[in-house]
Each structure stands twice: as structure tokens, then as C-alpha cells.
Coordinates of C-alpha atoms (C1' of nucleotides) in Angstrom, one line a residue:
Chain A
M1 CA -1.4 -35.1 8.2
S2 CA 1.2 -32.4 8.9
A3 CA -0.1 -29.8 6.5
G4 CA 2.4 -27.0 7.0
P5 CA 5.7 -26.4 8.8
L6 CA 6.2 -28.1 12.1
H7 CA 6.4 -25.0 14.2
R8 CA 2.9 -24.1 13.0
R9 CA 1.6 -27.5 13.9
I10 CA 3.0 -27.2 17.4
Y11 CA 1.4 -23.7 17.6
S12 CA -2.0 -25.0 16.5
D13 CA -1.9 -28.0 18.8
L14 CA -1.2 -25.8 21.8
E15 CA -3.7 -23.2 20.7
D16 CA -6.4 -25.9 20.5
R17 CA -5.6 -27.1 24.0
I18 CA -5.9 -23.6 25.4
L19 CA -9.0 -22.6 23.6
S20 CA -10.8 -25.8 24.3
G21 CA -10.1 -25.3 28.0
A22 CA -8.0 -28.4 28.3
L23 CA -5.2 -26.1 29.4
A24 CA -6.9 -23.6 31.8
P25 CA -5.7 -20.1 32.4
G26 CA -2.8 -20.1 34.8
R27 CA -1.8 -23.6 33.9
R28 CA 1.8 -24.3 32.9
L29 CA 2.5 -25.6 29.4
P30 CA 5.0 -28.4 28.8
F31 CA 8.6 -27.2 29.0
E32 CA 10.4 -26.6 25.8
H33 CA 12.6 -29.7 26.3
E34 CA 9.4 -31.8 26.8
L35 CA 7.9 -30.5 23.6
M36 CA 11.2 -31.2 21.8
Q37 CA 10.8 -34.9 22.8
D38 CA 7.1 -35.0 22.0
Y39 CA 7.6 -33.7 18.5
G40 CA 11.2 -34.9 17.9
C41 CA 12.5 -31.5 16.9
S42 CA 15.0 -29.0 18.1
R43 CA 14.4 -26.4 20.7
A44 CA 14.5 -23.5 18.2
T45 CA 11.4 -24.9 16.5
V46 CA 9.5 -25.4 19.7
S47 CA 10.6 -21.9 20.9
K48 CA 9.3 -20.4 17.7
A49 CA 5.9 -21.8 18.3
L50 CA 5.8 -20.7 21.9
S51 CA 7.0 -17.2 20.9
E52 CA 4.2 -16.9 18.5
L53 CA 1.7 -17.9 21.2
A54 CA 3.2 -15.3 23.4
A55 CA 3.1 -12.6 20.7
R56 CA -0.6 -13.2 20.3
G57 CA -1.1 -12.9 24.0
L58 CA -2.3 -16.5 24.6
V59 CA 0.6 -17.4 26.9
T60 CA 3.1 -15.6 29.0
R61 CA 6.7 -16.9 29.4
R62 CA 8.8 -16.6 32.5
R63 CA 12.4 -17.6 32.8
R64 CA 13.1 -20.4 35.1
A65 CA 9.4 -20.9 35.7
G66 CA 8.0 -21.9 32.3
T67 CA 5.3 -20.9 29.9
F68 CA 1.8 -20.3 31.3
V69 CA -1.7 -19.9 29.8
A70 CA -2.6 -16.2 30.0
Q71 CA -5.7 -14.9 31.8
P72 CA -8.3 -13.7 29.4
K73 CA -8.2 -10.0 29.8
A74 CA -10.6 -8.3 27.4
H75 CA -12.4 -8.7 24.2
A76 CA -10.1 -7.3 21.7
A77 CA -10.7 -6.8 18.0
F78 CA -8.8 -5.6 15.0
L79 CA -10.6 -2.5 13.6
A80 CA -9.7 -1.6 10.1
I81 CA -10.8 1.8 8.9
P82 CA -9.9 1.8 5.2
D83 CA -10.1 4.6 2.8
L84 CA -13.8 5.5 2.2
R85 CA -13.5 5.4 -1.6
A86 CA -12.1 1.9 -1.6
E87 CA -14.8 0.8 0.8
V88 CA -17.7 2.2 -1.1
T89 CA -16.6 0.9 -4.5
E90 CA -15.9 -2.5 -2.9
R91 CA -19.5 -2.6 -1.9
G92 CA -20.4 -2.1 -5.6
Q93 CA -21.7 1.5 -5.1
V94 CA -20.7 4.6 -6.9
Y95 CA -18.4 6.7 -4.7
G96 CA -18.8 10.4 -4.7
Y97 CA -16.6 13.1 -3.2
R98 CA -17.0 16.8 -2.9
L99 CA -14.8 19.4 -1.2
L100 CA -17.0 21.9 0.6
T101 CA -14.5 24.3 2.2
Q102 CA -10.8 24.7 2.4
I103 CA -8.8 27.4 4.3
E104 CA -5.4 27.8 5.7
R105 CA -5.3 29.3 9.1
G106 CA -3.6 29.2 12.5
P107 CA -4.7 27.1 15.5
A108 CA -7.8 28.2 17.3
D109 CA -7.6 26.2 20.5
P110 CA -5.0 24.2 22.5
A111 CA -5.8 20.9 20.8
E112 CA -5.2 22.6 17.4
A113 CA -2.1 24.3 18.7
E114 CA -0.6 20.9 19.5
L115 CA -1.4 19.7 16.0
A116 CA 0.0 22.8 14.5
A117 CA 3.3 22.7 16.4
G118 CA 4.0 26.3 15.7
A119 CA 3.1 26.2 12.0
R120 CA -0.3 26.7 10.3
L121 CA -3.1 24.3 9.6
L122 CA -5.1 23.3 6.6
D123 CA -8.8 23.2 7.5
L124 CA -11.0 21.1 5.1
T125 CA -14.6 20.1 5.0
C126 CA -15.8 17.5 2.6
L127 CA -18.6 15.1 1.9
H128 CA -18.4 11.5 0.9
S129 CA -21.4 9.8 -0.8
A130 CA -22.4 6.3 -2.0
D131 CA -24.8 6.1 -4.9
S132 CA -25.4 9.9 -4.6
I133 CA -26.6 9.5 -1.0
P134 CA -24.5 11.4 1.6
L135 CA -22.5 8.9 3.6
A136 CA -20.1 10.9 5.7
L137 CA -19.4 14.5 6.5
E138 CA -15.7 15.0 7.1
R139 CA -14.0 17.8 8.9
R140 CA -10.2 17.5 8.7
L141 CA -7.3 19.5 9.9
I142 CA -3.8 18.8 8.5
G143 CA -0.7 20.0 10.3
L144 CA 1.4 21.8 7.8
K145 CA 4.5 21.3 10.0
A146 CA 4.3 17.6 9.5
A147 CA 2.8 17.6 6.1
P148 CA 4.0 20.7 4.3
Q149 CA 3.3 19.3 0.8
A150 CA -0.5 19.3 1.6
I151 CA -0.6 23.0 0.7
A152 CA 0.1 22.1 -3.0
V153 CA -2.5 19.3 -3.3
D154 CA -5.7 19.8 -5.1
F155 CA -8.2 18.5 -2.6
K156 CA -11.1 19.2 -5.0
R157 CA -9.9 16.2 -6.9
V158 CA -8.4 13.9 -4.3
S159 CA -9.9 13.4 -0.8
P160 CA -7.5 14.3 2.0
G161 CA -7.9 10.8 3.5
S162 CA -6.6 9.2 0.3
W163 CA -3.8 11.6 -0.1
L164 CA -2.6 11.3 3.5
L165 CA -2.8 7.5 3.5
E166 CA -0.4 7.4 0.5
S167 CA 1.8 10.3 1.3
E168 CA 2.1 10.8 5.0
P169 CA 2.9 7.8 7.1
W170 CA 2.0 7.8 10.8
T171 CA 3.3 6.0 13.8
E172 CA 0.5 6.5 16.3
A173 CA -3.2 6.9 16.0
E174 CA -6.1 7.4 18.3
N175 CA -9.6 6.6 17.2
R176 CA -12.6 7.7 19.2
I177 CA -15.9 6.3 18.3
G178 CA -19.1 7.8 19.7
A179 CA -22.7 8.7 18.9
M180 CA -24.2 12.1 18.6
G181 CA -27.3 13.8 17.3
A182 CA -26.9 15.7 14.1
D183 CA -26.7 19.4 14.5
A184 CA -28.6 21.6 12.0
K185 CA -25.8 22.2 9.6
S186 CA -24.7 18.5 9.5
A187 CA -28.2 17.4 9.1
R188 CA -28.8 19.6 6.1
L189 CA -25.6 18.4 4.4
L190 CA -26.2 14.7 5.1
Q191 CA -29.9 15.1 4.2
I192 CA -31.2 13.7 7.5
K193 CA -33.3 15.1 10.3
R194 CA -31.8 17.4 12.8
G195 CA -31.0 15.3 16.0
A196 CA -30.9 12.0 14.1
A197 CA -28.4 9.6 15.6
C198 CA -25.0 9.6 13.9
L199 CA -21.9 7.6 14.3
C200 CA -19.0 9.9 15.0
V201 CA -15.4 8.8 14.4
E202 CA -12.6 11.1 15.5
R203 CA -9.1 10.1 14.5
R204 CA -5.9 11.8 15.4
T205 CA -2.5 10.6 14.0
W206 CA 1.0 11.4 14.8
R207 CA 4.4 10.7 13.3
D208 CA 7.1 10.5 15.9
G209 CA 5.1 12.6 18.3
L210 CA 4.4 15.3 15.7
G211 CA 0.7 15.7 14.9
V212 CA -0.1 14.9 11.3
T213 CA -3.9 15.2 11.0
Q214 CA -7.1 15.1 13.0
V215 CA -10.4 14.2 11.4
R216 CA -14.0 13.9 12.5
Q217 CA -16.3 11.9 10.3
I218 CA -20.0 11.9 10.9
F219 CA -22.0 9.0 9.5
P220 CA -25.8 8.8 9.6
G221 CA -26.5 6.0 12.0
D222 CA -28.8 4.2 9.6
R223 CA -26.4 4.2 6.7
Y224 CA -23.1 3.0 8.2
D225 CA -21.7 0.6 10.8
L226 CA -18.2 -0.1 11.7
V227 CA -17.3 -3.8 11.9
A228 CA -14.4 -5.2 13.7
L229 CA -13.5 -8.9 13.5
F230 CA -11.4 -11.0 15.6
S231 CA -10.3 -14.5 15.0
S232 CA -7.7 -16.1 17.2
A233 CA -6.5 -18.1 14.3
R234 CA -5.8 -15.1 12.1
S235 CA -7.0 -11.6 12.9
G236 CA -8.5 -9.4 10.2
G237 CA -11.0 -6.7 10.0
R238 CA -13.2 -4.6 7.8
A239 CA -15.4 -1.6 8.2
G240 CA -18.4 -0.1 6.6
E241 CA -20.7 -3.0 6.0
P242 CA -24.1 -2.1 4.8
R243 CA -26.6 -2.2 7.6
R244 CA -28.4 -5.5 7.9
Chain B
M1 CA 24.3 2.0 22.5
S2 CA 22.8 -1.4 21.7
A3 CA 20.1 -1.4 24.4
G4 CA 18.5 -4.7 23.8
P5 CA 19.0 -7.8 21.8
L6 CA 20.4 -7.4 18.3
H7 CA 17.4 -8.6 16.4
R8 CA 15.4 -5.9 18.1
R9 CA 17.9 -3.3 17.1
I10 CA 17.8 -4.5 13.5
Y11 CA 14.0 -4.3 13.6
S12 CA 14.0 -0.8 15.0
D13 CA 16.5 0.5 12.5
L14 CA 14.5 -0.9 9.6
E15 CA 11.2 0.3 11.1
D16 CA 12.6 3.8 11.4
R17 CA 13.8 3.8 7.8
I18 CA 10.3 2.7 6.7
L19 CA 8.3 5.1 8.8
S20 CA 10.5 8.1 8.1
G21 CA 10.0 7.5 4.4
A22 CA 13.6 6.8 3.6
L23 CA 12.4 3.4 2.4
A24 CA 9.3 4.1 0.4
P25 CA 6.4 1.6 -0.1
G26 CA 7.3 -0.9 -2.7
R27 CA 11.1 -0.5 -2.2
R28 CA 13.2 -3.5 -1.6
L29 CA 14.9 -3.9 1.8
P30 CA 18.5 -5.1 1.9
F31 CA 18.8 -8.8 1.4
E32 CA 19.3 -11.0 4.4
H33 CA 22.9 -11.7 3.5
E34 CA 23.6 -8.0 3.2
L35 CA 22.1 -7.3 6.6
M36 CA 24.2 -10.2 8.0
Q37 CA 27.3 -8.4 6.9
D38 CA 26.1 -4.9 8.0
Y39 CA 25.4 -6.1 11.5
G40 CA 28.0 -8.9 11.6
C41 CA 25.5 -11.5 12.7
S42 CA 24.0 -14.8 11.5
R43 CA 21.2 -15.1 9.1
A44 CA 18.8 -16.4 11.8
T45 CA 19.1 -13.1 13.7
V46 CA 18.4 -11.0 10.6
S47 CA 15.5 -13.3 9.6
K48 CA 13.9 -12.9 13.0
A49 CA 13.9 -9.2 12.7
L50 CA 12.4 -9.3 9.2
S51 CA 9.8 -11.9 10.3
E52 CA 8.7 -9.5 13.0
L53 CA 8.4 -6.7 10.5
A54 CA 6.4 -9.0 8.3
A55 CA 4.1 -10.1 11.2
R56 CA 3.3 -6.5 11.9
G57 CA 2.5 -5.9 8.2
L58 CA 5.2 -3.3 7.6
V59 CA 6.9 -5.5 4.9
T60 CA 6.1 -8.4 2.7
R61 CA 8.6 -11.1 1.9
R62 CA 8.8 -13.0 -1.3
R63 CA 11.0 -15.9 -2.0
R64 CA 13.6 -15.3 -4.6
A65 CA 12.7 -11.7 -4.9
G66 CA 13.4 -10.3 -1.4
T67 CA 11.7 -8.2 1.3
F68 CA 9.6 -5.2 0.3
V69 CA 8.1 -2.3 2.2
A70 CA 4.3 -2.9 2.2
Q71 CA 1.8 -0.5 0.8
P72 CA -0.1 1.3 3.5
K73 CA -3.5 -0.3 3.2
A74 CA -5.8 1.0 5.8
H75 CA -6.0 2.7 9.1
A76 CA -6.1 -0.2 11.5
A77 CA -6.5 0.0 15.2
F78 CA -6.6 -2.4 18.1
L79 CA -9.9 -2.1 19.8
A80 CA -10.1 -3.5 23.3
I81 CA -13.6 -4.0 24.8
P82 CA -12.9 -4.9 28.4
D83 CA -15.4 -6.0 30.9
L84 CA -17.6 -3.1 31.8
R85 CA -17.2 -3.5 35.6
A86 CA -13.4 -3.3 35.3
E87 CA -13.7 -0.4 33.0
V88 CA -15.9 1.7 35.3
T89 CA -14.0 1.0 38.5
E90 CA -10.8 1.9 36.7
R91 CA -12.3 5.2 36.0
G92 CA -12.8 5.7 39.7
Q93 CA -16.6 5.4 39.5
V94 CA -18.9 3.1 41.4
Y95 CA -20.0 0.3 39.2
G96 CA -23.6 -0.9 39.4
Y97 CA -25.3 -3.9 37.8
R98 CA -28.9 -5.0 37.7
L99 CA -30.5 -8.0 36.0
L100 CA -33.8 -6.9 34.5
T101 CA -35.1 -10.1 32.9
Q102 CA -34.0 -13.7 32.4
I103 CA -35.8 -16.4 30.5
E104 CA -34.9 -19.6 28.8
R105 CA -36.4 -20.1 25.4
G106 CA -36.0 -21.5 21.9
P107 CA -34.7 -19.5 19.0
A108 CA -37.1 -17.0 17.5
D109 CA -35.5 -16.1 14.1
P110 CA -32.8 -17.6 11.8
A111 CA -30.0 -15.7 13.5
E112 CA -31.0 -17.0 16.8
A113 CA -31.3 -20.5 15.4
E114 CA -27.7 -20.4 14.3
L115 CA -26.7 -19.4 17.8
A116 CA -28.9 -22.1 19.4
A117 CA -27.6 -24.9 17.1
G118 CA -30.5 -27.1 18.0
A119 CA -30.5 -26.3 21.7
R120 CA -32.2 -23.6 23.7
L121 CA -31.1 -20.1 24.5
L122 CA -30.8 -18.0 27.7
D123 CA -32.2 -14.5 27.1
L124 CA -31.0 -11.8 29.5
T125 CA -31.5 -8.1 29.8
C126 CA -29.5 -6.1 32.2
L127 CA -28.4 -2.6 33.0
H128 CA -24.9 -1.3 33.8
S129 CA -24.4 1.9 35.6
A130 CA -21.5 4.2 36.7
D131 CA -22.1 6.3 39.8
S132 CA -25.8 5.3 39.7
I133 CA -26.2 6.8 36.2
P134 CA -27.2 4.3 33.6
L135 CA -24.3 3.6 31.3
A136 CA -25.4 0.7 29.2
L137 CA -28.5 -1.4 28.5
E138 CA -27.5 -4.9 27.6
R139 CA -29.5 -7.6 25.8
R140 CA -27.7 -10.9 25.7
L141 CA -28.4 -14.3 24.3
I142 CA -26.3 -17.3 25.4
G143 CA -26.3 -20.5 23.4
L144 CA -26.8 -23.3 25.8
K145 CA -25.3 -25.8 23.4
A146 CA -21.9 -24.1 23.6
A147 CA -22.3 -22.9 27.2
P148 CA -24.6 -25.3 29.1
Q149 CA -23.3 -24.3 32.5
A150 CA -24.8 -20.9 32.0
I151 CA -28.2 -22.3 33.2
A152 CA -26.8 -22.7 36.7
V153 CA -25.3 -19.3 37.1
D154 CA -26.9 -16.7 39.2
F155 CA -26.9 -13.7 36.9
K156 CA -28.5 -11.5 39.5
R157 CA -25.1 -11.5 41.2
V158 CA -22.6 -11.8 38.3
S159 CA -23.0 -10.1 34.9
P160 CA -23.1 -12.4 31.9
G161 CA -20.2 -10.5 30.4
S162 CA -18.0 -11.2 33.3
W163 CA -19.0 -14.8 33.6
L164 CA -18.5 -15.5 29.9
L165 CA -15.2 -13.8 29.8
E166 CA -13.9 -16.1 32.5
S167 CA -15.7 -19.3 31.7
E168 CA -16.3 -19.5 28.0
P169 CA -13.4 -19.0 25.7
W170 CA -14.1 -18.0 22.2
T171 CA -12.1 -18.2 19.0
E172 CA -13.9 -15.8 16.7
A173 CA -15.8 -12.6 17.3
E174 CA -17.6 -10.0 15.3
N175 CA -18.2 -6.5 16.6
R176 CA -20.6 -4.2 14.9
I177 CA -20.6 -0.6 16.0
G178 CA -23.3 1.8 15.0
A179 CA -25.5 4.6 16.1
M180 CA -29.2 4.6 16.7
G181 CA -31.9 6.7 18.3
A182 CA -33.2 5.3 21.6
D183 CA -36.6 3.7 21.4
A184 CA -39.1 4.4 24.1
K185 CA -38.3 1.5 26.3
S186 CA -34.5 1.9 26.1
A187 CA -34.8 5.6 26.7
R188 CA -36.8 5.0 29.9
L189 CA -34.3 2.5 31.3
L190 CA -31.3 4.7 30.4
Q191 CA -33.1 7.8 31.6
I192 CA -32.6 9.7 28.4
K193 CA -34.9 11.3 25.9
R194 CA -36.6 9.1 23.3
G195 CA -34.7 9.3 20.0
A196 CA -31.5 10.5 21.7
A197 CA -28.4 9.3 19.9
C198 CA -26.9 6.1 21.3
L199 CA -23.8 4.1 20.5
C200 CA -24.8 0.5 19.8
V201 CA -22.3 -2.3 20.0
E202 CA -23.3 -5.7 18.8
R203 CA -20.9 -8.6 19.4
R204 CA -21.3 -12.2 18.4
T205 CA -18.7 -14.8 19.4
W206 CA -18.1 -18.3 18.4
R207 CA -16.0 -21.2 19.6
D208 CA -14.8 -23.4 16.8
G209 CA -17.8 -22.3 14.7
L210 CA -20.4 -22.9 17.4
G211 CA -22.2 -19.8 18.6
V212 CA -21.5 -18.9 22.2
T213 CA -23.2 -15.6 22.7
Q214 CA -24.5 -12.5 21.1
V215 CA -24.9 -9.2 22.8
R216 CA -26.2 -5.8 22.0
Q217 CA -25.2 -3.0 24.3
I218 CA -26.7 0.5 24.0
F219 CA -24.8 3.4 25.4
P220 CA -26.1 6.9 25.7
G221 CA -24.0 8.8 23.1
D222 CA -23.1 11.6 25.6
R223 CA -21.9 9.2 28.3
Y224 CA -19.7 6.8 26.5
D225 CA -17.0 6.6 23.7
L226 CA -15.0 3.8 22.4
V227 CA -11.4 4.5 22.0
A228 CA -9.0 2.5 19.9
L229 CA -5.3 3.2 19.9
F230 CA -2.7 2.2 17.5
S231 CA 1.0 2.6 17.8
S232 CA 3.4 1.0 15.3
A233 CA 5.9 0.5 18.1
R234 CA 3.5 -1.5 20.2
S235 CA -0.2 -1.7 19.7
G236 CA -2.6 -1.4 22.6
G237 CA -6.0 -0.2 23.2
R238 CA -8.6 0.8 25.7
A239 CA -12.2 1.7 25.6
G240 CA -14.7 3.7 27.6
E241 CA -12.9 6.9 28.1
P242 CA -15.1 9.5 29.7
R243 CA -16.2 12.1 27.2
R244 CA -14.0 15.1 27.0
Chain C
dC1 C1' 7.6 -16.6 -32.0
dG2 C1' 6.0 -19.0 -28.1
dT3 C1' 6.7 -22.5 -24.7
dC4 C1' 8.8 -25.6 -21.7
dG5 C1' 12.6 -26.7 -18.8
dT6 C1' 16.2 -25.5 -15.9
dG7 C1' 19.3 -23.3 -13.0
dG8 C1' 20.2 -19.6 -9.8
dT9 C1' 18.7 -17.1 -5.9
dA10 C1' 16.3 -15.4 -1.7
dT11 C1' 13.5 -16.7 1.7
dG12 C1' 11.4 -20.7 4.7
dT13 C1' 12.3 -24.2 7.8
dC14 C1' 15.2 -26.7 10.8
dT15 C1' 19.3 -28.6 13.5
dA16 C1' 22.6 -29.0 17.3
dG17 C1' 24.8 -26.8 19.7
dA18 C1' 26.5 -22.3 22.9
dC19 C1' 26.4 -18.7 26.3
dA20 C1' 23.5 -15.2 28.8
dT21 C1' 20.0 -13.9 32.0
dA22 C1' 16.4 -14.0 35.2
dT23 C1' 14.1 -16.3 38.7
dT24 C1' 13.1 -19.7 41.9
dG25 C1' 13.9 -22.7 45.7
dA26 C1' 16.9 -24.4 48.9
dT27 C1' 20.6 -23.9 52.0
dC28 C1' 23.2 -21.4 55.3
dG29 C1' 24.1 -18.1 58.8
dC30 C1' 22.3 -15.0 62.2
Chain D
dG1 C1' 12.2 -17.6 62.4
dC2 C1' 14.2 -14.8 59.0
dG3 C1' 17.1 -12.8 55.7
dA4 C1' 21.0 -13.3 52.5
dT5 C1' 23.4 -16.2 49.3
dC6 C1' 23.9 -19.5 45.8
dA7 C1' 23.1 -23.0 42.5
dA8 C1' 19.8 -25.1 39.5
dT9 C1' 16.9 -24.3 35.7
dA10 C1' 13.9 -22.5 31.9
dT11 C1' 13.8 -19.2 28.8
dG12 C1' 16.4 -15.5 25.7
dT13 C1' 19.6 -14.8 22.3
dC14 C1' 22.7 -16.3 18.9
dT15 C1' 25.8 -19.1 15.6
dA16 C1' 27.0 -21.7 11.5
dG17 C1' 25.6 -24.5 9.1
dA18 C1' 21.8 -27.6 6.0
dC19 C1' 18.1 -28.7 2.9
dA20 C1' 13.4 -27.2 1.0
dT21 C1' 10.7 -24.2 -1.7
dA22 C1' 9.0 -20.8 -4.7
dC23 C1' 10.0 -17.9 -8.2
dC24 C1' 12.3 -15.4 -11.9
dA25 C1' 15.3 -15.2 -15.9
dC26 C1' 17.3 -17.3 -19.5
dG27 C1' 18.1 -20.5 -22.9
dA28 C1' 16.8 -24.5 -25.7
dC29 C1' 13.5 -26.5 -28.4
dG30 C1' 9.4 -27.0 -31.1

DNA sequence: CGTCGTGGTATGTCTAGACATATTGATCGC
DNA sequence: GCGATCAATATGTCTAGACATACCACGACG
């Protein structure tokens, strides 16, 4: 019966009671000492299970009061945005990458100045393709203050996304996902009609408050979807499924 | 100095060494018994800190071998998709909601049949607006097998999203985010041009493998962005920022 | 040379306590 | 009635052990 460790079984039992509605939001869970008796184990084991429930946001714990089922707040999902190369090859397609432009320059607006932090920027444009069909147009800025080694990298051979993922860790990121019509230049490079709907992903990352990179990727809307999965049992995610 | 509990300090110290690059990916962390000596605490305390690092994906632990810094895999972000009403009012705008159509019917294709699971479906169309400007067109199907009470709800007054969030818990969800040009009907309802780029969010949710609902929300690309944040210190997210 | 045990080791799980801390609910004084 | 105080209580943190389990390295044996 008891497949895994006891604390996991306690976790699962309580999770089931919450998700099935048997324990409604706001209701109090059994006290730790009650669960100790129910399962015949020590308090540390019970507490580990409850702590995991709390870490996942299913319950909130209050001293003296007890542990309560949390109010459902929002749909939340884990969005994974892996390296495009890995993603395309995993789909069984041939990945292609081409560097279009590369210049080193100073910041041109306040947002870029924040990224530059007094130093200069590397400004790259490149194109990713799957089976020779353009998949994404990428415009990337790299802050040379945070990532000075970038200046020595040959981005004709390695895409900036791959290099940064391996070389420059980040602590914070903001992803902005929107839709826009393709402008004339983007449309030509992506081989789509001008004004065609595109998915636009903008990502900015920082390491300890210092800007590392900001990137804007434009995907033709009919060639790419982002997919975010959520499972309360175990959360995972993937991106870039082929369109249905 | 020691602000909080010891296990958190150990966690933070190790996290800093990983994110700063002092401990590169693949490198082995100190053994638990070494950390015990370093911090002068018991193994349980050290293990709690390491377990939290592992839960966050910063390290992987292998019996007999030790604990190792994980390879950075992918950009991952926590995407929160809250209730549209809460989102709009939080932005200081007036939320508007209108039910356009509501019918009860049987499934019309294989995907709908999976959701229906032998029972019938509730098929709703509604429009969300912010300050009287259309923000999202929503087409929603509710599986009456999983959510039979839905048939008695007055969706002219309460939006299906709000009702489901409170009444029908789910255990798994899949979100698909893409871009598409508005078709004629959607364009008219959203008061945009036909073919204008729109963000399209499709979400399907299940409870214990039984389909609860599937929804497709269409947002004008110039009125709505999804935002997903990630911070290694503490992950959170929000959605629906006004466009810059 | 290859293969099968076998022992050592680091983590995984768990116990039976201890003290700390925050919060609640009741009691007391005004 | 109302506010301040105080004790009861549930969780938060931690200890010093114990045994289990997986895995690697090494050695013995075919």
C-alpha cells in the first residue's frame, strides 16, 4: 500500500482531501499532534508533509491557530522557455541559426541605459529557423558590464541565447508575452505577410540587480505557440509545441 | 548578523555561491557532515537547507555521491493568470462583463468529447472589458460531468472564470499561448480591425483526469500583455500589465 | 579479462525529545 | 464596556541520534 516515504503519503492524503473539496478553502486541517496519532509517527514527519503543502501554496500555517486550506487565488502555471536550438531539435526538425547584425554601442534610451549600467552594449540581431523555415527573429542586447566576456564570443557560430544560458547566470527575469502585427522588415526576414499576427516574447534578466540581457523574439503566430503546464502533483512545463 | 533561522542562512550562503559562479554547474557542494561542522549544527538543519535548494532546482542530490550544482536547463518563469475582474480592478479600471451566448449541447468533435466524458457541455461566449473598451473575448466550454452545478449558475451575473475558480478545483492545467489575426466576428466584438494581431490564450483544466473546462480568450494585441516573473529568491508572477 | 559480490559512504527517512515564538482567548482592572 | 495583561497552545526551529537505501569502488572469483 504505502508506496513511498510516509511524509509523502501524508502529503498526498491531505492534498486529495483538499482538491476533492472534502476540505474546503478556509477550513482547518487536523493539528499536527492529531496527524501524529492518525499515522503513528513523529511530529517532524507530519510537519514535513505540512511544510510541503505550504510551500506549494495549498495551505497556510499560523502559529497557535493551526493549518488552513488556502483560498484559490489564481491560475498559475510553470512556463519553461528553453533554448530554441534544443527545442527545435527535440521536435525532430533541423535547427538553423544565422547572425544578421552585430555591433557594439552605447545605450540609446533610458531602458538601455539601465541595462548598460555605465558600460557599453552588444546589439545583436539573429534569425532562428526550423527545417529552413524562419521561426523567430531575435533582437538581443547584452550588457557588457555584467557579461564582459561576451565581446570575445563568436556569435556567428553560437547563438547568444545558448551562450548566455551556459555562461551568465541570472537571478531575476521578467517575461512579457504579447501579440503584434509584423512590421515590414520583420515580415521580410520571417517570410510572412506584413501585418501578420506574431507572438512577441520580451525577456529581461538581471543578476543581483545588474542587467544582463534583454531580448525580443518575434514568432510568426501560425508557426509557434508557448505551452505552460501545471499539475498540482508535480509541476513542469514546456514550450514551443507545433501548432495543432 | 544571523537574521533568520539557521537553515535559511545556510540556504542563502549556498545560493549566493551558486549564483555568483563561485560554485559552477556540475561542481560538488560540501558534504552534509562538512556543513555540519562549518555551521556547528545538526545534520537535519543542513539537510533542510539542501533539500530546499534541490526543491528549487538549483542542485541535485545523489546518494553516496553528494550534492551537485545543477546545470541551468531553461528559462523558467512562474506565470500567474488571475481572474480578469480582479486584474482589471487592480489596475484601477472599471471592469465590465457581458454574457453573449449560452447553450447546453453535446460534444461536437473529439476534443470536446474528451471534455464531456459522456455527459453534455455548457457552451458560453462572453466579453470582458476595461473602462468600456473590450479587453477579451472568451469562448468557454464547461464539462457538466465534472461540474454539474454549472447548469444552475446565472452566468449573466457572474463570469464563468470567477465561478469556476471558486467552485471547481482543478489538479492539472495546460495553457497554450499564441498569436492570431482576428477573424471578422471577433474583430467586430472587440472593436478592432479584421486581421489585427491578437494574443490567444487557450487553457484546459482537469480534475483527476476528468475534464473540467476549456477556454479560449482572445485579447487585442495592443491592449494586453502577459507578464511572467521569475526570481530565484522567491518566485512570483502577475499578468495583464498595461502596455508600456 | 570480465563479472559478481561486498563493503563503505552520502543521502533519505524517521524518532523523541527540547526550547522559541507568535497568536489567541480569557481574565482582570479600570 | 473596554483595554491591557497573561497563560495556553500550535507551529517553528533544532538536536543527537538511528536505520534504510542507493551507489560506487574494489577485490575475489570464474
